[in-house]
Short mmCIF file of C-alpha atoms in Angstrom, two decimals:
data_model
loop_
_atom_site.label_atom_id
_atom_site.label_comp_id
_atom_site.label_asym_id
_atom_site.label_seq_id
_atom_site.Cartn_x
_atom_site.Cartn_y
_atom_site.Cartn_z
CA MET K 14 35.57 9.68 -21.63
CA PRO K 15 35.09 6.02 -22.81
CA GLN K 16 32.77 5.60 -25.76
CA ALA K 17 30.23 2.77 -26.00
CA PRO K 18 30.02 0.87 -29.28
CA ALA K 19 28.08 2.71 -31.95
CA GLY K 20 24.64 1.35 -32.90
CA ARG K 21 21.81 2.28 -35.05
CA ALA K 22 20.22 5.53 -33.89
CA ASP K 23 17.95 8.16 -35.10
CA THR K 24 20.01 10.72 -37.06
CA ALA K 25 17.62 13.56 -36.29
CA PRO K 26 18.69 16.09 -33.68
CA GLN K 27 18.10 14.67 -30.20
CA ALA K 28 16.41 16.63 -27.52
CA LEU K 29 18.37 14.71 -24.88
CA SER K 30 21.76 13.44 -26.02
CA ALA K 31 24.92 12.34 -24.29
CA GLY K 32 26.47 15.78 -25.00
CA PHE K 33 23.61 17.68 -23.42
CA VAL K 34 23.67 15.48 -20.21
CA ARG K 35 27.50 15.99 -19.95
CA ALA K 36 26.86 19.76 -20.46
CA TYR K 37 25.60 19.79 -16.83
CA ALA K 38 29.29 19.61 -15.74
CA ALA K 39 30.10 22.76 -17.66
CA MET K 40 27.03 24.51 -16.32
CA TRP K 41 28.00 23.52 -12.77
CA VAL K 42 31.48 25.09 -13.33
CA LEU K 43 29.74 28.33 -14.26
CA GLY K 44 27.31 28.02 -11.40
CA LEU K 45 24.32 27.67 -13.77
CA GLY K 46 23.25 24.09 -13.00
CA PHE K 47 19.79 25.27 -12.09
CA LEU K 48 19.17 26.14 -15.72
CA TRP K 49 19.63 22.58 -17.01
CA TRP K 50 15.97 21.50 -16.77
CA PRO K 51 14.63 24.75 -18.28
CA LEU K 52 17.06 24.43 -21.19
CA LEU K 53 16.06 20.74 -21.64
CA LEU K 54 12.42 21.80 -21.86
CA LEU K 55 13.23 24.45 -24.47
CA ARG K 56 15.22 21.92 -26.50
CA THR K 57 12.45 19.36 -26.30
CA LEU K 58 9.78 21.82 -27.36
CA GLY K 59 12.04 22.91 -30.16
CA VAL K 60 12.13 19.47 -31.73
CA ARG K 61 10.14 19.74 -34.88
CA ARG K 62 9.41 16.10 -35.58
CA ARG K 63 7.19 14.58 -32.94
CA SER K 64 7.14 10.85 -32.65
CA ARG K 65 3.87 10.54 -30.82
CA PRO K 66 1.32 12.60 -28.91
CA PRO K 67 1.91 13.44 -25.21
CA GLN K 68 1.06 10.65 -22.78
CA PHE K 69 -2.21 11.15 -20.88
CA LEU K 70 -1.10 10.37 -17.34
CA PRO K 71 1.92 12.80 -17.16
CA ALA K 72 -0.25 15.42 -18.95
CA ALA K 73 -2.95 15.11 -16.36
CA ILE K 74 -0.44 15.42 -13.60
CA VAL K 75 0.84 18.69 -15.12
CA LEU K 76 -2.72 19.91 -15.45
CA CYS K 77 -3.41 19.18 -11.74
CA LEU K 78 -0.31 21.07 -10.71
CA ALA K 79 -1.08 24.00 -12.99
CA LEU K 80 -4.73 24.29 -11.74
CA SER K 81 -3.60 24.08 -8.11
CA LEU K 82 -0.98 26.77 -8.75
CA LEU K 83 -3.61 28.98 -10.40
CA VAL K 84 -5.88 28.58 -7.44
CA ALA K 85 -2.92 29.51 -5.14
CA VAL K 86 -2.26 32.66 -7.20
CA LEU K 87 -5.94 33.70 -7.00
CA ARG K 88 -5.85 33.17 -3.30
CA GLY K 89 -2.91 35.58 -2.95
CA ALA K 90 0.02 33.22 -2.48
CA GLU K 91 3.44 34.76 -1.82
CA PHE K 92 5.24 35.57 -5.14
CA GLY K 93 8.43 33.70 -4.13
CA ARG K 94 6.37 30.54 -3.31
CA VAL K 95 4.63 30.79 -6.68
CA LEU K 96 7.98 31.30 -8.47
CA GLY K 97 9.34 28.20 -6.82
CA ALA K 98 6.33 26.13 -7.66
CA GLY K 99 6.59 27.28 -11.25
CA TYR K 100 10.22 26.26 -11.37
CA ASN K 101 9.33 22.80 -10.01
CA ILE K 102 6.63 22.33 -12.66
CA VAL K 103 9.34 22.72 -15.33
CA VAL K 104 10.56 19.18 -14.46
CA TRP K 105 7.02 17.73 -14.88
CA VAL K 106 6.45 19.60 -18.16
CA SER K 107 9.89 18.32 -19.37
CA LEU K 108 8.97 14.72 -18.56
CA LEU K 109 5.70 15.20 -20.43
CA ALA K 110 7.48 16.75 -23.41
CA LEU K 111 10.04 13.94 -23.54
CA THR K 112 7.13 11.44 -24.05
CA THR K 113 6.55 12.98 -27.43
CA VAL K 114 10.06 12.56 -28.86
CA THR K 115 12.40 9.66 -29.69
CA ILE K 116 15.37 9.39 -27.33
CA ASP K 117 18.48 7.34 -28.17
CA TRP K 118 18.83 5.24 -24.97
CA ARG K 119 22.45 4.54 -25.72
CA SER K 120 23.36 8.24 -26.06
CA LEU K 121 21.35 9.10 -22.87
CA SER K 122 23.01 6.22 -20.92
CA ARG K 123 26.47 7.28 -22.10
CA GLY K 124 25.81 10.87 -20.96
CA ILE K 125 24.56 9.74 -17.54
CA ALA K 126 27.45 7.33 -17.01
CA GLN K 127 30.04 9.96 -18.03
CA LEU K 128 28.53 12.81 -16.04
CA ALA K 129 28.21 10.58 -12.95
CA GLY K 130 31.96 9.62 -13.45
CA LEU K 131 32.89 13.33 -13.72
CA GLN K 132 31.01 14.11 -10.51
CA SER K 133 32.76 11.23 -8.71
CA ILE K 134 36.22 12.39 -9.85
CA ALA K 135 35.44 15.88 -8.65
CA VAL K 136 34.12 14.58 -5.31
CA LEU K 137 37.21 12.55 -4.70
CA VAL K 138 39.57 15.43 -5.62
CA ALA K 139 37.57 17.69 -3.25
CA LEU K 140 37.80 15.01 -0.58
CA ALA K 141 41.46 14.64 -1.00
CA THR K 142 42.07 18.39 -0.82
CA HIS K 143 39.41 19.29 1.75
CA PRO K 144 38.82 22.08 2.70
CA LEU K 145 40.73 23.74 -0.11
CA LEU K 146 37.88 23.85 -2.62
CA SER K 147 34.98 24.19 -0.22
CA GLU K 148 32.78 27.28 -0.43
CA LEU K 149 34.51 28.64 -3.51
CA ARG K 150 32.18 31.04 -5.36
CA LEU K 151 31.50 30.13 -9.00
CA PRO K 152 31.14 32.74 -11.76
CA ALA K 153 27.38 33.01 -11.60
CA ALA K 154 27.65 34.19 -8.00
CA TYR K 155 29.29 37.39 -9.26
CA VAL K 156 26.88 38.26 -12.04
CA LEU K 157 23.44 37.17 -10.65
CA PRO K 158 21.51 39.78 -8.67
CA GLY K 159 22.39 39.65 -5.02
CA ALA K 160 18.89 38.60 -3.95
CA ILE K 161 19.11 35.50 -6.21
CA ALA K 162 22.74 34.62 -5.54
CA SER K 163 22.24 34.70 -1.77
CA ASP K 164 19.03 32.60 -1.86
CA PRO K 165 19.75 29.18 -0.33
CA ALA K 166 18.07 27.47 -3.27
CA PHE K 167 20.43 29.14 -5.68
CA GLU K 168 23.48 29.41 -3.46
CA SER K 169 23.94 25.58 -3.55
CA PHE K 170 24.54 25.91 -7.37
CA THR K 171 26.74 29.06 -7.23
CA THR K 172 28.99 27.74 -4.53
CA VAL K 173 31.42 24.75 -4.55
CA ARG K 174 30.06 22.14 -2.15
CA LEU K 175 31.38 18.83 -3.56
CA VAL K 176 31.83 17.48 -0.07
CA ARG K 177 30.38 18.65 3.26
CA VAL K 178 30.89 17.97 6.91
CA ASP K 179 28.08 16.04 8.57
CA TYR K 180 27.45 13.84 11.59
CA PHE K 181 26.67 10.06 11.65
CA GLY K 182 27.53 9.20 15.20
CA GLU K 183 30.83 10.83 14.42
CA THR K 184 31.95 13.67 12.19
CA VAL K 185 32.19 12.53 8.57
CA LEU K 186 32.72 14.05 5.13
CA ARG K 187 29.73 13.37 2.87
CA ALA K 188 29.82 13.54 -0.90
CA ALA K 189 27.54 16.44 -2.02
CA GLY K 190 28.55 16.43 -5.68
CA PHE K 191 27.46 18.95 -8.27
CA PHE K 192 24.27 19.75 -6.41
CA GLY K 193 25.66 20.56 -2.93
CA ASN K 194 23.31 17.92 -1.65
CA SER K 195 24.43 14.47 -0.60
CA THR K 196 21.20 12.65 -1.46
CA TRP K 197 21.07 14.26 -4.88
CA ALA K 198 24.76 13.46 -5.48
CA GLY K 199 24.10 9.85 -4.50
CA ALA K 200 21.18 9.66 -6.94
CA LEU K 201 23.35 10.66 -9.87
CA ALA K 202 26.06 8.08 -8.86
CA ALA K 203 23.27 5.45 -8.54
CA LEU K 204 22.01 6.24 -12.01
CA GLY K 205 25.61 5.97 -13.36
CA ILE K 206 25.84 2.50 -11.77
CA LEU K 207 22.43 1.46 -13.13
CA VAL K 208 23.03 2.32 -16.86
CA THR K 209 26.72 1.27 -17.05
CA PRO K 210 26.19 -2.53 -17.42
CA ALA K 211 24.07 -2.03 -20.53
CA LEU K 212 26.90 0.01 -22.12
CA LEU K 213 29.32 -2.77 -21.61
CA ARG K 214 27.41 -5.11 -23.98
CA GLY K 215 29.60 -5.60 -27.01
CA ALA K 216 31.95 -2.80 -25.96
CA SER K 217 35.66 -2.58 -26.77
CA ARG K 218 38.20 -3.49 -24.13
CA ARG K 219 39.04 0.19 -23.79
CA ALA K 220 35.31 1.07 -23.22
CA VAL K 221 34.94 -1.76 -20.73
CA LEU K 222 37.88 -0.55 -18.73
CA GLY K 223 36.82 2.98 -18.85
CA TYR K 224 33.23 2.50 -17.87
CA GLY K 225 34.32 -0.06 -15.31
CA ALA K 226 36.56 2.52 -13.65
CA LEU K 227 33.87 5.13 -13.66
CA LEU K 228 31.39 2.60 -12.15
CA ALA K 229 33.84 1.89 -9.33
CA LEU K 230 34.23 5.60 -8.64
CA ASP K 231 30.44 6.05 -8.62
CA ALA K 232 30.16 3.23 -6.09
CA VAL K 233 32.56 5.21 -3.80
CA THR K 234 30.55 8.42 -4.25
CA LEU K 235 27.35 6.58 -3.66
CA TYR K 236 28.62 5.12 -0.36
CA LEU K 237 30.03 8.52 0.72
CA SER K 238 26.62 10.16 0.19
CA TYR K 239 25.41 8.11 3.16
CA SER K 240 21.91 8.27 1.56
CA ARG K 241 20.10 5.15 2.70
CA ASN K 242 17.10 5.92 0.60
CA THR K 243 19.35 6.01 -2.53
CA TRP K 244 21.07 2.75 -1.48
CA LEU K 245 17.69 1.12 -1.08
CA GLY K 246 16.45 2.39 -4.49
CA LEU K 247 19.46 1.11 -6.34
CA ALA K 248 19.25 -2.32 -4.53
CA ALA K 249 15.58 -2.57 -5.43
CA ALA K 250 16.29 -1.69 -9.06
CA ALA K 251 19.04 -4.30 -9.30
CA VAL K 252 16.84 -7.00 -7.74
CA ALA K 253 13.89 -6.17 -10.11
CA ALA K 254 16.26 -6.22 -13.09
CA GLY K 255 17.89 -9.49 -11.99
CA VAL K 256 14.54 -11.18 -11.44
CA LEU K 257 13.51 -10.11 -14.98
CA VAL K 258 16.70 -11.47 -16.50
CA LEU K 259 16.02 -14.91 -14.75
CA TRP K 260 12.46 -14.80 -15.94
CA ARG K 261 13.47 -14.22 -19.54
CA ARG K 262 16.05 -16.96 -19.40
CA GLN K 263 13.45 -19.30 -17.87
CA GLN K 264 15.60 -20.08 -14.88
CA TRP K 265 12.63 -21.45 -12.92
CA TYR K 266 14.76 -23.32 -10.33
CA LEU K 267 16.74 -20.17 -9.52
CA LEU K 268 13.57 -18.15 -9.28
CA THR K 269 11.91 -20.79 -7.09
CA ALA K 270 14.95 -20.94 -4.84
CA LEU K 271 15.08 -17.13 -4.78
CA ALA K 272 11.37 -16.90 -3.84
CA ALA K 273 11.67 -19.62 -1.18
CA THR K 274 14.72 -17.95 0.33
CA THR K 275 13.01 -14.52 0.35
CA VAL K 276 9.94 -15.95 2.13
CA GLY K 277 12.09 -17.82 4.60
CA ALA K 278 14.19 -14.86 5.39
CA ALA K 279 11.10 -12.65 5.80
CA VAL K 280 9.54 -15.16 8.18
CA TYR K 281 12.71 -15.43 10.19
CA VAL K 282 13.11 -11.61 10.41
CA ILE K 283 9.45 -10.97 11.35
CA SER K 284 9.61 -13.60 14.11
CA THR K 285 13.02 -12.71 15.66
CA VAL K 286 13.69 -8.97 15.03
CA ASP K 287 12.52 -6.23 17.34
CA PHE K 288 11.76 -3.63 14.70
CA THR K 289 11.17 -0.85 17.23
CA GLU K 290 14.68 -1.34 18.66
CA LEU K 291 16.21 -1.87 15.16
CA PHE K 292 14.61 1.39 13.90
CA ALA K 293 15.79 3.22 16.83
CA ASN K 294 19.32 1.95 16.49
CA VAL K 295 19.59 2.73 12.84
CA ASN K 296 18.35 6.26 13.25
CA SER K 297 20.19 6.96 16.48
CA VAL K 298 22.98 8.70 14.67
CA ARG K 299 20.52 10.88 12.70
CA GLU K 300 17.77 11.58 15.25
CA GLY K 301 17.70 15.30 14.37
CA SER K 302 17.03 14.44 10.77
CA LEU K 303 14.43 11.93 11.59
CA ASP K 304 12.61 14.37 13.92
CA ALA K 305 12.73 17.12 11.29
CA ARG K 306 11.28 14.87 8.65
CA THR K 307 8.59 13.57 10.97
CA ALA K 308 7.48 17.09 11.81
CA ILE K 309 7.25 18.00 8.19
CA TYR K 310 5.31 14.82 7.19
CA SER K 311 2.91 15.24 10.14
CA LEU K 312 2.03 18.87 9.38
CA THR K 313 1.88 18.23 5.59
CA TRP K 314 -0.59 15.39 6.11
CA GLN K 315 -2.68 17.56 8.43
CA ALA K 316 -2.72 20.30 5.80
CA VAL K 317 -3.94 17.76 3.24
CA VAL K 318 -6.74 16.57 5.55
CA ASP K 319 -7.75 20.11 6.21
CA SER K 320 -7.61 21.28 2.58
CA PRO K 321 -10.93 22.65 1.15
CA PHE K 322 -9.81 21.34 -2.36
CA PRO K 323 -9.09 17.63 -1.77
CA LEU K 324 -8.83 16.73 -5.51
CA LEU K 325 -6.47 19.71 -6.14
CA GLY K 326 -3.73 20.81 -3.80
CA SER K 327 -2.22 23.89 -2.28
CA GLY K 328 -0.31 24.71 -5.44
CA VAL K 329 2.72 25.99 -3.52
CA LYS K 330 4.82 24.73 -0.58
CA GLU K 331 4.04 26.96 2.38
CA ARG K 332 6.65 27.82 5.01
CA VAL K 333 5.76 26.97 8.64
CA PRO K 334 7.72 28.50 11.50
CA GLY K 335 9.78 25.88 13.35
CA LEU K 336 10.21 23.50 10.41
CA VAL K 337 13.59 23.15 8.61
CA ALA K 338 11.89 23.00 5.24
CA SER K 339 8.55 23.87 3.65
CA LEU K 340 5.45 21.73 3.82
CA GLY K 341 5.41 19.09 1.11
CA THR K 342 9.18 18.49 1.02
CA HIS K 343 11.28 15.33 1.62
CA GLY K 344 8.85 13.03 -0.38
CA THR K 345 7.53 13.16 -3.98
CA TYR K 346 4.20 11.34 -3.25
CA LEU K 347 3.31 13.29 -0.09
CA GLY K 348 4.58 16.52 -1.67
CA LEU K 349 2.46 15.92 -4.86
CA LEU K 350 -0.51 15.16 -2.72
CA TYR K 351 -0.02 18.42 -0.93
CA ARG K 352 0.68 20.57 -4.03
CA GLY K 353 -1.34 18.85 -6.63
CA GLY K 354 -4.07 17.02 -4.75
CA TRP K 355 -5.26 13.34 -4.59
CA LEU K 356 -5.90 13.16 -8.27
CA ALA K 357 -2.21 14.09 -9.04
CA VAL K 358 -0.65 11.56 -6.80
CA VAL K 359 -3.03 8.74 -7.93
CA LEU K 360 -2.09 9.55 -11.57
CA LEU K 361 1.66 9.43 -10.71
CA VAL K 362 1.33 6.03 -9.09
CA LEU K 363 -0.65 4.75 -12.11
CA TRP K 364 2.04 6.13 -14.48
CA LEU K 365 4.85 4.47 -12.60
CA GLY K 366 2.97 1.21 -12.36
CA LEU K 367 2.19 1.11 -16.10
CA LEU K 368 5.74 1.98 -17.01
CA ALA K 369 6.99 -0.92 -14.81
CA LEU K 370 4.45 -3.22 -16.46
CA ARG K 371 5.43 -2.21 -19.93
CA ALA K 372 9.09 -2.75 -19.01
CA TRP K 373 8.29 -6.18 -17.67
CA ARG K 374 6.23 -7.22 -20.69
CA ALA K 375 8.88 -5.93 -23.09
CA GLY K 376 11.65 -7.77 -21.15
CA THR K 377 13.87 -4.68 -20.68
CA PRO K 378 15.66 -4.84 -17.35
CA LEU K 379 17.24 -1.39 -17.82
CA ALA K 380 13.83 0.27 -18.21
CA LEU K 381 12.38 -1.76 -15.25
CA GLY K 382 15.46 -0.74 -13.13
CA GLY K 383 14.99 2.97 -13.98
CA VAL K 384 11.31 2.88 -13.02
CA VAL K 385 11.88 0.94 -9.79
CA PHE K 386 14.71 3.22 -8.64
CA ALA K 387 12.61 6.33 -9.29
CA THR K 388 9.61 4.76 -7.55
CA VAL K 389 11.51 3.87 -4.36
CA TRP K 390 13.67 7.15 -4.36
CA PHE K 391 10.50 9.25 -4.60
CA VAL K 392 9.26 7.92 -1.25
CA ALA K 393 11.55 10.12 0.86
CA GLU K 394 12.91 12.63 -1.72
CA ASP K 395 11.41 15.36 -3.90
CA LEU K 396 11.10 15.33 -7.67
CA ASP K 397 12.80 18.66 -8.05
CA ALA K 398 14.50 20.87 -10.68
CA GLY K 399 17.66 20.91 -8.55
CA HIS K 400 18.84 17.42 -9.38
CA LEU K 401 18.82 14.71 -12.10
CA ALA K 402 17.17 11.81 -10.36
CA PRO K 403 14.12 12.02 -12.70
CA LEU K 404 16.43 10.83 -15.51
CA GLY K 405 15.77 7.31 -14.14
CA LEU K 406 12.25 7.68 -15.62
CA VAL K 407 13.62 9.23 -18.78
CA VAL K 408 15.91 6.15 -19.28
CA ALA K 409 12.74 4.03 -19.07
CA LEU K 410 10.96 6.22 -21.58
CA ALA K 411 13.96 6.10 -23.96
CA VAL K 412 14.22 2.25 -23.82
CA LEU K 413 10.51 1.66 -24.09
CA GLY K 414 10.22 4.19 -26.98
CA GLY K 415 8.18 6.64 -25.03
CA GLY K 416 4.79 5.63 -26.45
CA THR K 417 1.72 4.47 -24.70
CA GLY K 418 1.37 1.30 -26.61
CA SER K 419 2.25 -2.25 -25.88
CA ARG K 420 5.43 -4.18 -26.42
CA SER K 421 5.32 -3.45 -30.15
CA SER K 422 6.35 0.16 -29.40
CA VAL K 423 9.68 -0.97 -27.94
CA SER K 424 12.65 -0.31 -30.25
CA ARG K 425 14.52 -3.34 -31.60
CA ASP K 426 17.68 -1.69 -30.26
CA SER K 427 16.43 -1.64 -26.65
CA PRO K 428 18.57 -3.41 -24.14
CA ARG K 429 16.81 -6.69 -23.47
CA SER K 430 19.17 -7.32 -20.60
CA VAL K 431 21.50 -5.30 -18.36
CA VAL K 432 24.23 -7.52 -19.76
CA GLU K 433 24.45 -9.59 -22.87
CA LEU K 434 22.85 -12.95 -22.08
CA PRO K 435 21.76 -15.67 -24.61
CA THR K 436 18.11 -16.42 -24.46
CA PRO K 437 16.65 -19.80 -25.30
#
C-alpha cells in the first residue's frame, strides 16, 4: 500500500491507527468483522494517557440510550432485542471514548484510504469472477454457534457477499463490499475518496500514484453501490470543503458567483420542475424499497408519538409483522428519536452542528467534510456497529484535536485544506 509522507505525530500508542483500521480486512477474511467496534472500544479504554475529559454531548447521548435500554429491560423486552441494542451502543460509547484521546489524523486517513482501496480491489475481483466467490462461508461460520452464525445480522459477516444481484429497472450487480451491504460499502468508498486528497499534500510521486489509483477504484465501487444517499453525502461534503477553501483564500468573486449561480439555479428549478413527477421517476426503479422505508418511517413516528416516555425512547428496536426491518431502522435521527428519545436526537444535532462550526472556524476542510458527510448520510441510514461510516466523525475529531475548546485546540499539523493551497 502507498505510504503518505511522514509527519510529526504523537509517539504514544494510538487507540486508532492506520494498522488497526486496515486490520478490518483481516477480520473480514476470518468472518469476524462484527468485532471491530468492540475491539476499538477496548483499545480506546486501554489507553492510559487521556488527553482530555469526555465531551458532554456524546456522553449525554450515551446516557439517554443507556437509560432507555434500562427501562426496556425493566419492562421485559425480548433478550435478543436487548442484546442488539447493547451491541449498537458500543459504537456510541466508542465515539465518546475517542473524544478523550489524541488521534493522529494522518495515520487514521491512511488506514481509511488503504482499507477502502482493499475493499474496492476485492469488489472488482468478485465482480469479474461472479458468481465464483459469492456465498462462500468464511472461517467464523464454522466455529461460531449455529444460532449466531445463521442469524442474518451475523451471516452478512460470515459469508462472502462482495457483490450482489439487485434490480434498478433492470438486473444489476451492486457492490456490497466487506459488509455484505451496498450502502455500507459505498460509505467506506466515499470516506476513502474524502480523505485521500489530504494525503497527497507533499507526498512522493509513488504515493500520489498509489493513492490516486485507490481513489479511482473507490469511485468505481461508490458508483456500483448505487447508494444515492451516499452519493449525496459525499457531494455535500465536497461542496462544503470547497466553499471553506475559497473562504480561506478570500476568493470573494468566486464565492459571490457561486452563491448567485446557486440561487439562480434554485429559482429556475423551483419554477420549472414538477417535483412530484421527478420524485416518482427517480424512485420508479426502486418502488419496493421506497414503500418499505415509508412504512417503517410511518410506524416509527407513530410509536414515538404514542410513547409514554417522550424524553427517553423505547431502548430497543421492536419487530412489527409486515415490515422488512425493525422500527427505528433506515435513519439515524429517527432511529435515535425512537430508541433514545427527543433529548438524545437533539443532543446529536447539537453535537454535529458544533463540530461543523469548530471545523469552519479552524479552517479545516477535511474535518468539515467528515462532519457534513456523516450528517447527510445519517438521514436515511443507521449509525450501526456493522459498518465504518461513523469514521467520518472520527476523522473530524482527529483533525480538530477531539477537545471541546475553540480553535486553539486544533493541532498545528491539522490539514488546513484538502489540498495544499497557498494562503494570503
